[in-house]
PDB file of C-alpha atoms and ligand atoms in Angstrom:
ATOM      1  CA  MET N   1       1.610  24.293 -20.487  1.00  0.00           C
ATOM      2  CA  ALA N   2       5.064  24.172 -18.911  1.00  0.00           C
ATOM      3  CA  ILE N   3       7.983  21.806 -19.229  1.00  0.00           C
ATOM      4  CA  ILE N   4       9.556  20.503 -16.031  1.00  0.00           C
ATOM      5  CA  GLN N   5      12.517  18.172 -15.591  1.00  0.00           C
ATOM      6  CA  PHE N   6      13.453  16.036 -12.629  1.00  0.00           C
ATOM      7  CA  THR N   7      14.796  12.590 -11.773  1.00  0.00           C
ATOM      8  CA  VAL N   8      12.604   9.681 -10.755  1.00  0.00           C
ATOM      9  CA  ASN N   9      14.418   6.687  -9.304  1.00  0.00           C
ATOM     10  CA  ASN N  10      17.645   8.077 -10.812  1.00  0.00           C
ATOM     11  CA  VAL N  11      16.159   8.394 -14.311  1.00  0.00           C
ATOM     12  CA  HIS N  12      15.963  11.867 -15.836  1.00  0.00           C
ATOM     13  CA  VAL N  13      12.487  12.761 -17.079  1.00  0.00           C
ATOM     14  CA  GLN N  14      10.928  15.757 -18.802  1.00  0.00           C
ATOM     15  CA  VAL N  15       7.184  16.292 -18.904  1.00  0.00           C
ATOM     16  CA  ASP N  16       4.902  18.916 -20.375  1.00  0.00           C
ATOM     17  CA  ILE N  17       2.222  19.768 -17.815  1.00  0.00           C
ATOM     18  CA  THR N  18      -0.463  22.245 -16.912  1.00  0.00           C
ATOM     19  CA  PRO N  19       0.317  24.298 -13.786  1.00  0.00           C
ATOM     20  CA  ASP N  20      -2.532  22.788 -11.755  1.00  0.00           C
ATOM     21  CA  ILE N  21      -1.428  19.153 -12.031  1.00  0.00           C
ATOM     22  CA  MET N  22      -0.237  17.311  -8.914  1.00  0.00           C
ATOM     23  CA  LEU N  23       2.890  15.171  -8.654  1.00  0.00           C
ATOM     24  CA  SER N  24       0.843  11.983  -8.144  1.00  0.00           C
ATOM     25  CA  GLU N  25      -0.873  12.580 -11.493  1.00  0.00           C
ATOM     26  CA  VAL N  26       2.456  13.002 -13.274  1.00  0.00           C
ATOM     27  CA  LEU N  27       3.889   9.880 -11.665  1.00  0.00           C
ATOM     28  CA  ARG N  28       0.828   7.687 -12.245  1.00  0.00           C
ATOM     29  CA  ASP N  29      -0.918   8.989 -15.342  1.00  0.00           C
ATOM     30  CA  ILE N  30       2.059  10.194 -17.394  1.00  0.00           C
ATOM     31  CA  LEU N  31       4.948   8.026 -16.178  1.00  0.00           C
ATOM     32  CA  HIS N  32       2.737   5.051 -15.190  1.00  0.00           C
ATOM     33  CA  LEU N  33       4.527   4.495 -11.886  1.00  0.00           C
ATOM     34  CA  THR N  34       1.387   2.961 -10.408  1.00  0.00           C
ATOM     35  CA  GLY N  35       3.125   1.924  -7.201  1.00  0.00           C
ATOM     36  CA  VAL N  36       2.216   5.486  -6.191  1.00  0.00           C
ATOM     37  CA  LYS N  37      -1.243   4.848  -4.751  1.00  0.00           C
ATOM     38  CA  VAL N  38      -3.926   7.491  -4.404  1.00  0.00           C
ATOM     39  CA  GLY N  39      -6.401   6.825  -1.622  1.00  0.00           C
ATOM     40  CA  CYS N  40      -7.876  10.093  -0.366  1.00  0.00           C
ATOM     41  CA  GLY N  41      -6.330  12.536  -2.830  1.00  0.00           C
ATOM     42  CA  VAL N  42      -6.337  15.285  -0.187  1.00  0.00           C
ATOM     43  CA  GLY N  43      -3.225  14.639   1.883  1.00  0.00           C
ATOM     44  CA  GLU N  44      -4.846  12.619   4.652  1.00  0.00           C
ATOM     45  CA  CYS N  45      -3.939   8.929   4.182  1.00  0.00           C
ATOM     46  CA  GLY N  46      -0.261   8.755   3.143  1.00  0.00           C
ATOM     47  CA  ALA N  47      -0.808   6.176   0.383  1.00  0.00           C
ATOM     48  CA  CYS N  48       0.693   8.471  -2.256  1.00  0.00           C
ATOM     49  CA  THR N  49       3.901   9.156  -0.313  1.00  0.00           C
ATOM     50  CA  VAL N  50       7.107   9.541  -2.320  1.00  0.00           C
ATOM     51  CA  LEU N  51      10.510  10.876  -1.334  1.00  0.00           C
ATOM     52  CA  LEU N  52      11.216  14.394  -2.579  1.00  0.00           C
ATOM     53  CA  ASN N  53      14.934  15.106  -2.159  1.00  0.00           C
ATOM     54  CA  GLY N  54      14.936  12.382   0.510  1.00  0.00           C
ATOM     55  CA  LYS N  55      11.953  13.658   2.474  1.00  0.00           C
ATOM     56  CA  PRO N  56       8.503  12.009   2.449  1.00  0.00           C
ATOM     57  CA  VAL N  57       5.731  14.064   0.865  1.00  0.00           C
ATOM     58  CA  ALA N  58       2.125  13.410  -0.065  1.00  0.00           C
ATOM     59  CA  SER N  59       2.357  13.515  -3.848  1.00  0.00           C
ATOM     60  CA  CYS N  60      -1.402  14.069  -4.234  1.00  0.00           C
ATOM     61  CA  ILE N  61      -1.098  17.577  -2.783  1.00  0.00           C
ATOM     62  CA  THR N  62       2.382  18.414  -4.093  1.00  0.00           C
ATOM     63  CA  PRO N  63       2.113  20.608  -7.199  1.00  0.00           C
ATOM     64  CA  ALA N  64       4.213  19.055  -9.949  1.00  0.00           C
ATOM     65  CA  MET N  65       5.645  22.497 -10.778  1.00  0.00           C
ATOM     66  CA  LYS N  66       7.437  22.377  -7.413  1.00  0.00           C
ATOM     67  CA  VAL N  67       9.542  19.351  -8.313  1.00  0.00           C
ATOM     68  CA  ASP N  68      11.334  20.939 -11.271  1.00  0.00           C
ATOM     69  CA  GLY N  69      15.005  20.018 -10.752  1.00  0.00           C
ATOM     70  CA  ALA N  70      14.281  17.703  -7.813  1.00  0.00           C
ATOM     71  CA  SER N  71      15.003  14.056  -7.119  1.00  0.00           C
ATOM     72  CA  ILE N  72      12.011  11.787  -6.556  1.00  0.00           C
ATOM     73  CA  VAL N  73      12.020   8.210  -5.264  1.00  0.00           C
ATOM     74  CA  THR N  74       8.919   6.056  -5.611  1.00  0.00           C
ATOM     75  CA  ILE N  75       8.390   2.513  -4.382  1.00  0.00           C
ATOM     76  CA  GLU N  76       9.616   1.282  -7.776  1.00  0.00           C
ATOM     77  CA  GLY N  77      13.042   2.749  -6.945  1.00  0.00           C
ATOM     78  CA  VAL N  78      13.489   1.431  -3.413  1.00  0.00           C
ATOM     79  CA  SER N  79      15.118  -1.902  -4.186  1.00  0.00           C
ATOM     80  CA  PRO N  80      18.657  -1.864  -5.599  1.00  0.00           C
ATOM     81  CA  GLU N  81      17.694  -4.040  -8.597  1.00  0.00           C
ATOM     82  CA  PRO N  82      14.209  -4.602 -10.062  1.00  0.00           C
ATOM     83  CA  ALA N  83      14.366  -8.327  -9.261  1.00  0.00           C
ATOM     84  CA  GLU N  84      15.524  -7.761  -5.691  1.00  0.00           C
ATOM     85  CA  LEU N  85      13.939  -6.508  -2.500  1.00  0.00           C
ATOM     86  CA  ASP N  86      15.279  -3.890  -0.128  1.00  0.00           C
ATOM     87  CA  VAL N  87      15.655  -4.970   3.483  1.00  0.00           C
ATOM     88  CA  ILE N  88      12.702  -2.718   4.453  1.00  0.00           C
ATOM     89  CA  GLN N  89      10.476  -4.501   1.948  1.00  0.00           C
ATOM     90  CA  LYS N  90      11.601  -7.859   3.351  1.00  0.00           C
ATOM     91  CA  ALA N  91      10.921  -6.677   6.901  1.00  0.00           C
ATOM     92  CA  PHE N  92       7.350  -5.753   5.948  1.00  0.00           C
ATOM     93  CA  LEU N  93       6.870  -9.238   4.502  1.00  0.00           C
ATOM     94  CA  VAL N  94       8.281 -11.252   7.409  1.00  0.00           C
ATOM     95  CA  SER N  95       6.499  -9.054   9.974  1.00  0.00           C
ATOM     96  CA  GLY N  96       3.068  -9.597   8.437  1.00  0.00           C
ATOM     97  CA  ALA N  97       2.754  -5.854   7.809  1.00  0.00           C
ATOM     98  CA  VAL N  98       1.218  -6.319   4.354  1.00  0.00           C
ATOM     99  CA  GLN N  99      -2.380  -7.312   3.835  1.00  0.00           C
ATOM    100  CA  CYS N 100      -4.355  -5.610   1.064  1.00  0.00           C
ATOM    101  CA  GLY N 101      -1.119  -3.733   0.348  1.00  0.00           C
ATOM    102  CA  PHE N 102      -2.657  -0.428  -0.699  1.00  0.00           C
ATOM    103  CA  CYS N 103      -0.934   1.538   2.062  1.00  0.00           C
ATOM    104  CA  THR N 104       2.310  -0.427   1.751  1.00  0.00           C
ATOM    105  CA  PRO N 105       4.264   1.644  -0.818  1.00  0.00           C
ATOM    106  CA  GLY N 106       3.734   4.794   1.236  1.00  0.00           C
ATOM    107  CA  MET N 107       4.580   2.976   4.458  1.00  0.00           C
ATOM    108  CA  VAL N 108       7.809   1.530   3.022  1.00  0.00           C
ATOM    109  CA  LEU N 109       8.927   4.956   1.791  1.00  0.00           C
ATOM    110  CA  ALA N 110       8.071   6.556   5.140  1.00  0.00           C
ATOM    111  CA  ALA N 111      10.087   3.819   6.838  1.00  0.00           C
ATOM    112  CA  LYS N 112      13.027   4.472   4.534  1.00  0.00           C
ATOM    113  CA  ALA N 113      12.962   8.197   5.285  1.00  0.00           C
ATOM    114  CA  LEU N 114      12.760   7.563   9.029  1.00  0.00           C
ATOM    115  CA  LEU N 115      15.507   4.916   9.115  1.00  0.00           C
ATOM    116  CA  ASP N 116      17.800   7.061   6.962  1.00  0.00           C
ATOM    117  CA  LYS N 117      17.812   9.710   9.693  1.00  0.00           C
ATOM    118  CA  SER N 118      17.188   7.552  12.772  1.00  0.00           C
ATOM    119  CA  PRO N 119      18.118   3.869  12.406  1.00  0.00           C
ATOM    120  CA  ASP N 120      16.928   2.798  15.882  1.00  0.00           C
ATOM    121  CA  PRO N 121      13.489   4.362  16.397  1.00  0.00           C
ATOM    122  CA  ASP N 122      11.347   3.363  19.367  1.00  0.00           C
ATOM    123  CA  ALA N 123       7.669   2.529  18.926  1.00  0.00           C
ATOM    124  CA  GLY N 124       6.576   6.008  20.030  1.00  0.00           C
ATOM    125  CA  THR N 125       8.773   7.669  17.432  1.00  0.00           C
ATOM    126  CA  ILE N 126       7.468   5.386  14.694  1.00  0.00           C
ATOM    127  CA  ARG N 127       3.841   6.050  15.660  1.00  0.00           C
ATOM    128  CA  LYS N 128       4.515   9.801  15.561  1.00  0.00           C
ATOM    129  CA  GLU N 129       6.288   9.660  12.184  1.00  0.00           C
ATOM    130  CA  PHE N 130       3.546   7.470  10.716  1.00  0.00           C
ATOM    131  CA  ALA N 131       0.666   9.548  12.066  1.00  0.00           C
ATOM    132  CA  GLY N 132      -0.199  10.632   8.535  1.00  0.00           C
ATOM    133  CA  HIS N 133      -0.352   7.053   7.216  1.00  0.00           C
ATOM    134  CA  LEU N 134      -3.594   5.120   7.457  1.00  0.00           C
ATOM    135  CA  CYS N 135      -3.828   1.334   7.255  1.00  0.00           C
ATOM    136  CA  ARG N 136      -7.261  -0.226   7.364  1.00  0.00           C
ATOM    137  CA  CYS N 137      -5.948  -3.810   7.602  1.00  0.00           C
ATOM    138  CA  THR N 138      -2.978  -4.486   9.844  1.00  0.00           C
ATOM    139  CA  GLY N 139      -3.710  -2.637  13.085  1.00  0.00           C
ATOM    140  CA  TYR N 140      -0.327  -0.838  12.927  1.00  0.00           C
ATOM    141  CA  ASP N 141       1.556  -3.055  15.435  1.00  0.00           C
ATOM    142  CA  MET N 142       2.969  -5.181  12.619  1.00  0.00           C
ATOM    143  CA  ILE N 143       4.072  -2.061  10.770  1.00  0.00           C
ATOM    144  CA  ILE N 144       5.948  -0.848  13.850  1.00  0.00           C
ATOM    145  CA  LYS N 145       7.527  -4.286  14.131  1.00  0.00           C
ATOM    146  CA  ALA N 146       8.507  -4.156  10.448  1.00  0.00           C
ATOM    147  CA  VAL N 147      10.204  -0.766  10.827  1.00  0.00           C
ATOM    148  CA  GLN N 148      12.140  -1.961  13.886  1.00  0.00           C
ATOM    149  CA  THR N 149      13.081  -5.234  12.172  1.00  0.00           C
ATOM    150  CA  ALA N 150      14.388  -3.298   9.177  1.00  0.00           C
ATOM    151  CA  GLY N 151      16.261  -0.896  11.469  1.00  0.00           C
ATOM    152  CA  ASP N 152      17.917  -3.800  13.254  1.00  0.00           C
ATOM    153  CA  ALA N 153      19.024  -5.312   9.937  1.00  0.00           C
ATOM    154  CA  ILE N 154      20.371  -1.977   8.671  1.00  0.00           C
ATOM    155  CA  ARG N 155      22.269  -1.223  11.892  1.00  0.00           C
ATOM    156  CA  ASN N 156      23.839  -4.663  11.961  1.00  0.00           C
ATOM    157  CA  ASN N 157      24.439  -4.792   8.211  1.00  0.00           C
ATOM    158  CA  LYS N 158      22.573  -8.065   7.861  1.00  0.00           C
ATOM    159  CA  ASP N 159      20.028  -9.342   5.383  1.00  0.00           C
ATOM    160  CA  ILE N 160      16.550 -10.643   6.185  1.00  0.00           C
ATOM    161  CA  GLN N 161      15.784 -14.104   4.851  1.00  0.00           C
ATOM    162  CA  LEU N 162      12.320 -14.755   3.501  1.00  0.00           C
ATOM    163  CA  PRO N 163      10.969 -18.169   4.506  1.00  0.00           C
ATOM    164  CA  GLU N 164      11.074 -20.839   1.813  1.00  0.00           C
ATOM    165  CA  VAL N 165       7.482 -21.968   1.513  1.00  0.00           C
ATOM    166  CA  ASP N 166       6.057 -25.084  -0.066  1.00  0.00           C
ATOM    167  CA  HIS N 167       2.611 -23.753  -0.978  1.00  0.00           C
ATOM    168  CA  GLN N 168       1.364 -27.280  -1.695  1.00  0.00           C
ATOM    169  CA  ASN N 169       2.131 -28.357   1.811  1.00  0.00           C
ATOM    170  CA  SER N 170       2.079 -25.228   3.932  1.00  0.00           C
ATOM    171  CA  ILE N 171       0.158 -26.234   7.081  1.00  0.00           C
ATOM    172  CA  GLY N 172       2.302 -25.428  10.106  1.00  0.00           C
ATOM    173  CA  GLN N 173       4.784 -23.348   8.127  1.00  0.00           C
ATOM    174  CA  SER N 174       5.508 -19.676   8.688  1.00  0.00           C
ATOM    175  CA  VAL N 175       4.549 -18.090   5.375  1.00  0.00           C
ATOM    176  CA  ILE N 176       4.570 -14.729   3.693  1.00  0.00           C
ATOM    177  CA  ARG N 177       1.625 -13.591   1.593  1.00  0.00           C
ATOM    178  CA  ARG N 178       1.546 -15.147  -1.854  1.00  0.00           C
ATOM    179  CA  ASP N 179       1.051 -11.705  -3.406  1.00  0.00           C
ATOM    180  CA  GLY N 180       3.204  -9.967  -0.790  1.00  0.00           C
ATOM    181  CA  ILE N 181       6.294  -9.474  -2.930  1.00  0.00           C
ATOM    182  CA  GLN N 182       4.310  -7.629  -5.593  1.00  0.00           C
ATOM    183  CA  LYS N 183       2.703  -5.512  -2.898  1.00  0.00           C
ATOM    184  CA  VAL N 184       5.959  -4.404  -1.253  1.00  0.00           C
ATOM    185  CA  LYS N 185       7.392  -3.622  -4.693  1.00  0.00           C
ATOM    186  CA  GLY N 186       4.341  -1.595  -5.738  1.00  0.00           C
ATOM    187  CA  SER N 187       3.790  -3.799  -8.788  1.00  0.00           C
ATOM    188  CA  PHE N 188       0.493  -5.299  -7.615  1.00  0.00           C
ATOM    189  CA  LEU N 189      -2.213  -3.809  -9.848  1.00  0.00           C
ATOM    190  CA  TYR N 190      -5.506  -2.502  -8.445  1.00  0.00           C
ATOM    191  CA  GLY N 191      -8.473  -1.370 -10.512  1.00  0.00           C
ATOM    192  CA  ALA N 192      -7.239   2.179 -10.995  1.00  0.00           C
ATOM    193  CA  ASP N 193      -3.823   0.998 -12.169  1.00  0.00           C
ATOM    194  CA  PHE N 194      -4.920  -0.126 -15.621  1.00  0.00           C
ATOM    195  CA  TYR N 195      -4.569   2.228 -18.582  1.00  0.00           C
ATOM    196  CA  PRO N 196      -6.379   0.480 -21.439  1.00  0.00           C
ATOM    197  CA  GLU N 197      -5.349   1.652 -24.893  1.00  0.00           C
ATOM    198  CA  ASP N 198      -7.739   4.272 -26.297  1.00  0.00           C
ATOM    199  CA  ALA N 199      -9.645   4.515 -23.005  1.00  0.00           C
ATOM    200  CA  LEU N 200     -11.484   7.755 -22.372  1.00  0.00           C
ATOM    201  CA  PHE N 201     -10.734   9.322 -18.988  1.00  0.00           C
ATOM    202  CA  ALA N 202     -13.316  11.769 -17.728  1.00  0.00           C
ATOM    203  CA  VAL N 203     -13.778  13.860 -14.593  1.00  0.00           C
TER     204      VAL N 203
HETATM  205 FE1  FES O   1      -2.326  11.397  -0.962  1.00  0.00          FE
HETATM  206 FE2  FES O   1      -4.103  10.130   0.583  1.00  0.00          FE
HETATM  207  S1  FES O   1      -3.733   9.902  -1.539  1.00  0.00           S
HETATM  208  S2  FES O   1      -2.478  11.494   1.184  1.00  0.00           S
HETATM  209 FE1  FES O   2      -4.469  -2.736   3.667  1.00  0.00          FE
HETATM  210 FE2  FES O   2      -2.673  -1.276   4.959  1.00  0.00          FE
HETATM  211  S1  FES O   2      -2.477  -3.357   4.292  1.00  0.00           S
HETATM  212  S2  FES O   2      -4.513  -0.607   4.071  1.00  0.00           S
END
């Protein structure tokens, strides 16, 4: 066992781990930051992306020992306040870039990393940067639109307004997904995100 220390979303943490454990396991299974999704577990789909010292990495293939002393940002740390949304999260919602939402945390973090270094990316640049991110639902065009919409808002220092929706009377209205806000925040729970008390986990 070894003790490592790092910051996650600006909070200092210390965990006791075995040397073979991956960062995604620390974040999900020890710290219960279940916005970190694990799809493939072998570095191919991008769902588990987090920012490591500002750069996107696949946490499922990043040995936890490597993050000793580092700064990690997960989807739970993207918005300035827990009750608020970052402009990138809003752009994903208004662009229709969120469907099942499993890829969304990784996509939002990849968008943040890209826009931090290049706030006006063209579609080709976005496709190249997102080559390691798979989405089985949206067809990617809406994700490109979301990244460009967020970039426009950031460059012009403006907010993105979410449409006010009357869900009882929504025919003809432009709507966002009912569960979309949870999905862009990483708080939507899928089957693997539950940790029942006294459950036995086996491999
Ligand atoms: Fe890490 Fe797919 S779960 S890249
Ligand atoms: Fe379902 Fe991307 S929204 S995988």
